[in-house]
Amino acid sequence: MVTISKTKVFDIRNSIQLKFAANYVALIVLLLVLMNTYPISMSRNLAFTSKMKTMEDQAGIISASLSEIGPLSADEVSKAMSSLEDMNLTRIIITDTDAKILFDTSETENNAGKYAIFSEISKALNGMDVFYSVLKNNAIMSRLAMPVQYKGTTIGTVYLYDYETEQATLISNIQKNMMRISYVVFASSILLALIFSRAVTKRINSILSAIKVVKEGSYDYKLTLKGKDELTQLGNEFNRMAERLKTTDEMRRRFVSDASHELKTPLAAIKLLSDSIVQNENMDVETTRDFVKDIGREADRLVKITEDLLSISRLEGETRTKPYKVDMKNVVFKALSILTVLAKNSEITIQFELEDGCFVLAVEDDLHQIVFNLIENAIKYNEAGGQVFVFLRKDDEKVVFITEDTGVGIPPEDMPFIFDRFYRVDKARSREAGGSGLGLSIVSDAAKRYGGTVEVSAREGGGSRFVTTFPIYKGGQEL
Ligand SMILES: Nc1ncnc2c1ncn2[C@@H]1O[C@H](COP(=O)(O)OP(=O)(O)OP(=O)(O)O)[C@@H](O)[C@H]1O
Ligand SMILES: [Mg+2]
C-alpha cells in the first residue's frame, strides 16, 4: 500500500492558491472601488446640473423683471421683487454696478446698503454667468451670479444662494449603503477565494504527490479526484499514463530477460562443446571437427540474434534515415532472388505475381526486412514439396503485399502472439531453422513505422497467409 506524504509541496509564496486568491480579491477590490466612486460621482453631478438649470431659470426671471426698471434703486428693486413668486431659495441678493447691496432676503445678516465682496458678483459685473456647487456636510450648497442688463449695459447683479439637504441626504445614504454592501462583498469574496483556491490546490497537490509516487516506480497507484472538471480529466489521463508506463516497464523487463535467455542458450552450448574438446585429450579429428562445426553454428545464431536486436533498436530509435520513394517490386524481387536457393534446398516452389507502380514512402532496408522475413517464414515453416505464393498489388489507397504457404500453419490460439518478441510456436522447429522468434516483431514494428499493417490468417486449404499493407506513395508526401 502506498502512502502519500502530507508535507507541504512548496513555499506558500509560490503557491498557486495564493496567486488565485490574490487575483480574485484584487478584481473584487477594483470592482468595489468602481462601485463606490462612479455612481456616486454621477448622481452628484446630476444633482448639480439640475440645480444649476433651476437656479439659472430663477435668476433669468429676476434679471428680466429688473431690467424692465432701468437704473436700479433699493426701493424699485424691493417692489419688483415683492411682485415675484416665492422662489424657495435660501438667499437672494441684488446689487448695483458698484456691488452695493440693494436687496437681501437673509434675515440673519441682512446686508442691504453694504458692499458685496463675493468673487461671483465681481465676475457677474464683468458680464459673466457664474455657478458653482459643492456637496459638504450632507448639504448641497450652490451659488449663482448673473448680470442684470439694461439696453446692452450691466446695471447690477442677481446673486442666488441655495442650501439644500434633501438630495444631499439621498446621495449620502446611497454612499453609506454602497459602503456597507462593499464590506460584506469584500469579506465574502476573501472567504470564497480562500475556500475555492484551497479546494483547487488540494487537488493539484494530490496530483503532484501521485506523480512523485509513480516516479518512484509504484505504477499501480491510482489517483482519485472527484468532479468532472479539467483537473479530474488531468487525473484520469495521469492514471492512464501510469498504466502505460507499467506496461512499457513490464515489456522492457520481459524483453531483457528473454533476450538474455536467448543469448545464454547458444553461449552455454559453445561452452559445453569447447570444454569437451579441451577435456577429451583423445578425441579423434572427425569428432573434433563436428564439435567445432557446432560451435560455429551456435556462433551464427548469436550473430543472427544480435543483428535482430540491433534492427529492433534501430526501428525504435529517433535518429533514422528520412523515408523516400521505394519501388516495392524491386524489394520483393531482390528478396526472392536470395531466398530461391533456400526454397530449392527445401524442395519448395515459389510462385509470384508482382504488379508495377507499387511505390511506398519508406527506407528500403526496412521494407527488405519485412519482405524477407515473411517469405523466409513461408519457406521455413513448410514441408518438402510445398508451395509459396507471393503477391504484390495496389489500389488507390494502398500497396498490398501477400505471402501464402501450404506449410504447417499456425494454431489459432498462437496467432495473437506471433508478432511478440521471441515468440515461437514450435520452439524446436524454429531453433532448428535458426530462428530466434524476432522476425515477425521486426516486421510488425517496421510496417507500423510507415503507417502500414500486418495481419495473419489461416490459408484456405492449409498453411498460413500474411497480408501487409502500406499507404501508397502518390508524390509530395515527403517530410
Ligand atoms: N508462415 C508460417 N507458417 C507457420 N508458422 C509460422 C509462419 N511464420 C511464423 N510462424 C511461427 O511464428 C513464430 C514467430 O515467427 P518469427 O519470424 O517471429 O520468428 P522465427 O522465424 O522463429 O525467427 P526469426 O524470424 O527471428 O529467424 C515462428 O517461430 C513460427 O512458429
Ligand atoms: Mg522468421
PDB file of N, CA and C and ligand atoms in Angstrom, residues 304 372-374 376-377 380-381 430 435-440, ligand 2:
ATOM      1  N   LYS A 304      23.004 -13.778 -35.493  1.00  0.00           N
ATOM      2  CA  LYS A 304      21.652 -13.515 -36.000  1.00  0.00           C
ATOM      3  C   LYS A 304      20.827 -12.766 -34.932  1.00  0.00           C
ATOM      4  N   PHE A 372      11.588 -10.032 -46.639  1.00  0.00           N
ATOM      5  CA  PHE A 372      12.492 -11.172 -46.461  1.00  0.00           C
ATOM      6  C   PHE A 372      11.983 -12.107 -45.354  1.00  0.00           C
ATOM      7  N   ASN A 373      11.627 -11.513 -44.173  1.00  0.00           N
ATOM      8  CA  ASN A 373      11.167 -12.321 -43.047  1.00  0.00           C
ATOM      9  C   ASN A 373       9.921 -13.119 -43.391  1.00  0.00           C
ATOM     10  N   LEU A 374       8.983 -12.461 -44.079  1.00  0.00           N
ATOM     11  CA  LEU A 374       7.719 -13.140 -44.365  1.00  0.00           C
ATOM     12  C   LEU A 374       7.910 -14.281 -45.359  1.00  0.00           C
ATOM     13  N   GLU A 376      10.749 -15.817 -45.970  1.00  0.00           N
ATOM     14  CA  GLU A 376      11.611 -16.819 -45.313  1.00  0.00           C
ATOM     15  C   GLU A 376      10.765 -17.730 -44.414  1.00  0.00           C
ATOM     16  N   ASN A 377       9.845 -17.142 -43.643  1.00  0.00           N
ATOM     17  CA  ASN A 377       8.972 -17.943 -42.779  1.00  0.00           C
ATOM     18  C   ASN A 377       8.134 -18.913 -43.605  1.00  0.00           C
ATOM     19  N   LYS A 380      10.455 -21.626 -44.421  1.00  0.00           N
ATOM     20  CA  LYS A 380      10.940 -22.375 -43.249  1.00  0.00           C
ATOM     21  C   LYS A 380       9.864 -23.255 -42.631  1.00  0.00           C
ATOM     22  N   TYR A 381       8.653 -22.718 -42.530  1.00  0.00           N
ATOM     23  CA  TYR A 381       7.587 -23.479 -41.869  1.00  0.00           C
ATOM     24  C   TYR A 381       6.718 -24.193 -42.901  1.00  0.00           C
ATOM     25  N   SER A 430      11.667 -24.095 -34.903  1.00  0.00           N
ATOM     26  CA  SER A 430      12.201 -22.773 -35.159  1.00  0.00           C
ATOM     27  C   SER A 430      13.704 -22.726 -34.885  1.00  0.00           C
ATOM     28  N   GLY A 435      15.933 -19.886 -36.143  1.00  0.00           N
ATOM     29  CA  GLY A 435      15.111 -18.711 -35.800  1.00  0.00           C
ATOM     30  C   GLY A 435      15.199 -18.329 -34.337  1.00  0.00           C
ATOM     31  N   SER A 436      14.999 -17.030 -34.072  1.00  0.00           N
ATOM     32  CA  SER A 436      15.051 -16.566 -32.690  1.00  0.00           C
ATOM     33  C   SER A 436      13.696 -16.021 -32.242  1.00  0.00           C
ATOM     34  N   GLY A 437      12.721 -16.016 -33.139  1.00  0.00           N
ATOM     35  CA  GLY A 437      11.393 -15.508 -32.782  1.00  0.00           C
ATOM     36  C   GLY A 437      11.311 -13.991 -32.808  1.00  0.00           C
ATOM     37  N   LEU A 438      12.264 -13.337 -33.485  1.00  0.00           N
ATOM     38  CA  LEU A 438      12.236 -11.866 -33.547  1.00  0.00           C
ATOM     39  C   LEU A 438      11.742 -11.356 -34.896  1.00  0.00           C
ATOM     40  N   GLY A 439      11.787 -12.238 -35.907  1.00  0.00           N
ATOM     41  CA  GLY A 439      11.459 -11.819 -37.280  1.00  0.00           C
ATOM     42  C   GLY A 439      10.143 -11.079 -37.403  1.00  0.00           C
ATOM     43  N   LEU A 440       9.051 -11.691 -36.928  1.00  0.00           N
ATOM     44  CA  LEU A 440       7.731 -11.070 -37.116  1.00  0.00           C
ATOM     45  C   LEU A 440       7.561  -9.797 -36.280  1.00  0.00           C
TER      46      LEU A 440
HETATM   47 MG    MG B   2      11.083 -15.703 -39.094  1.00  0.00          MG
END
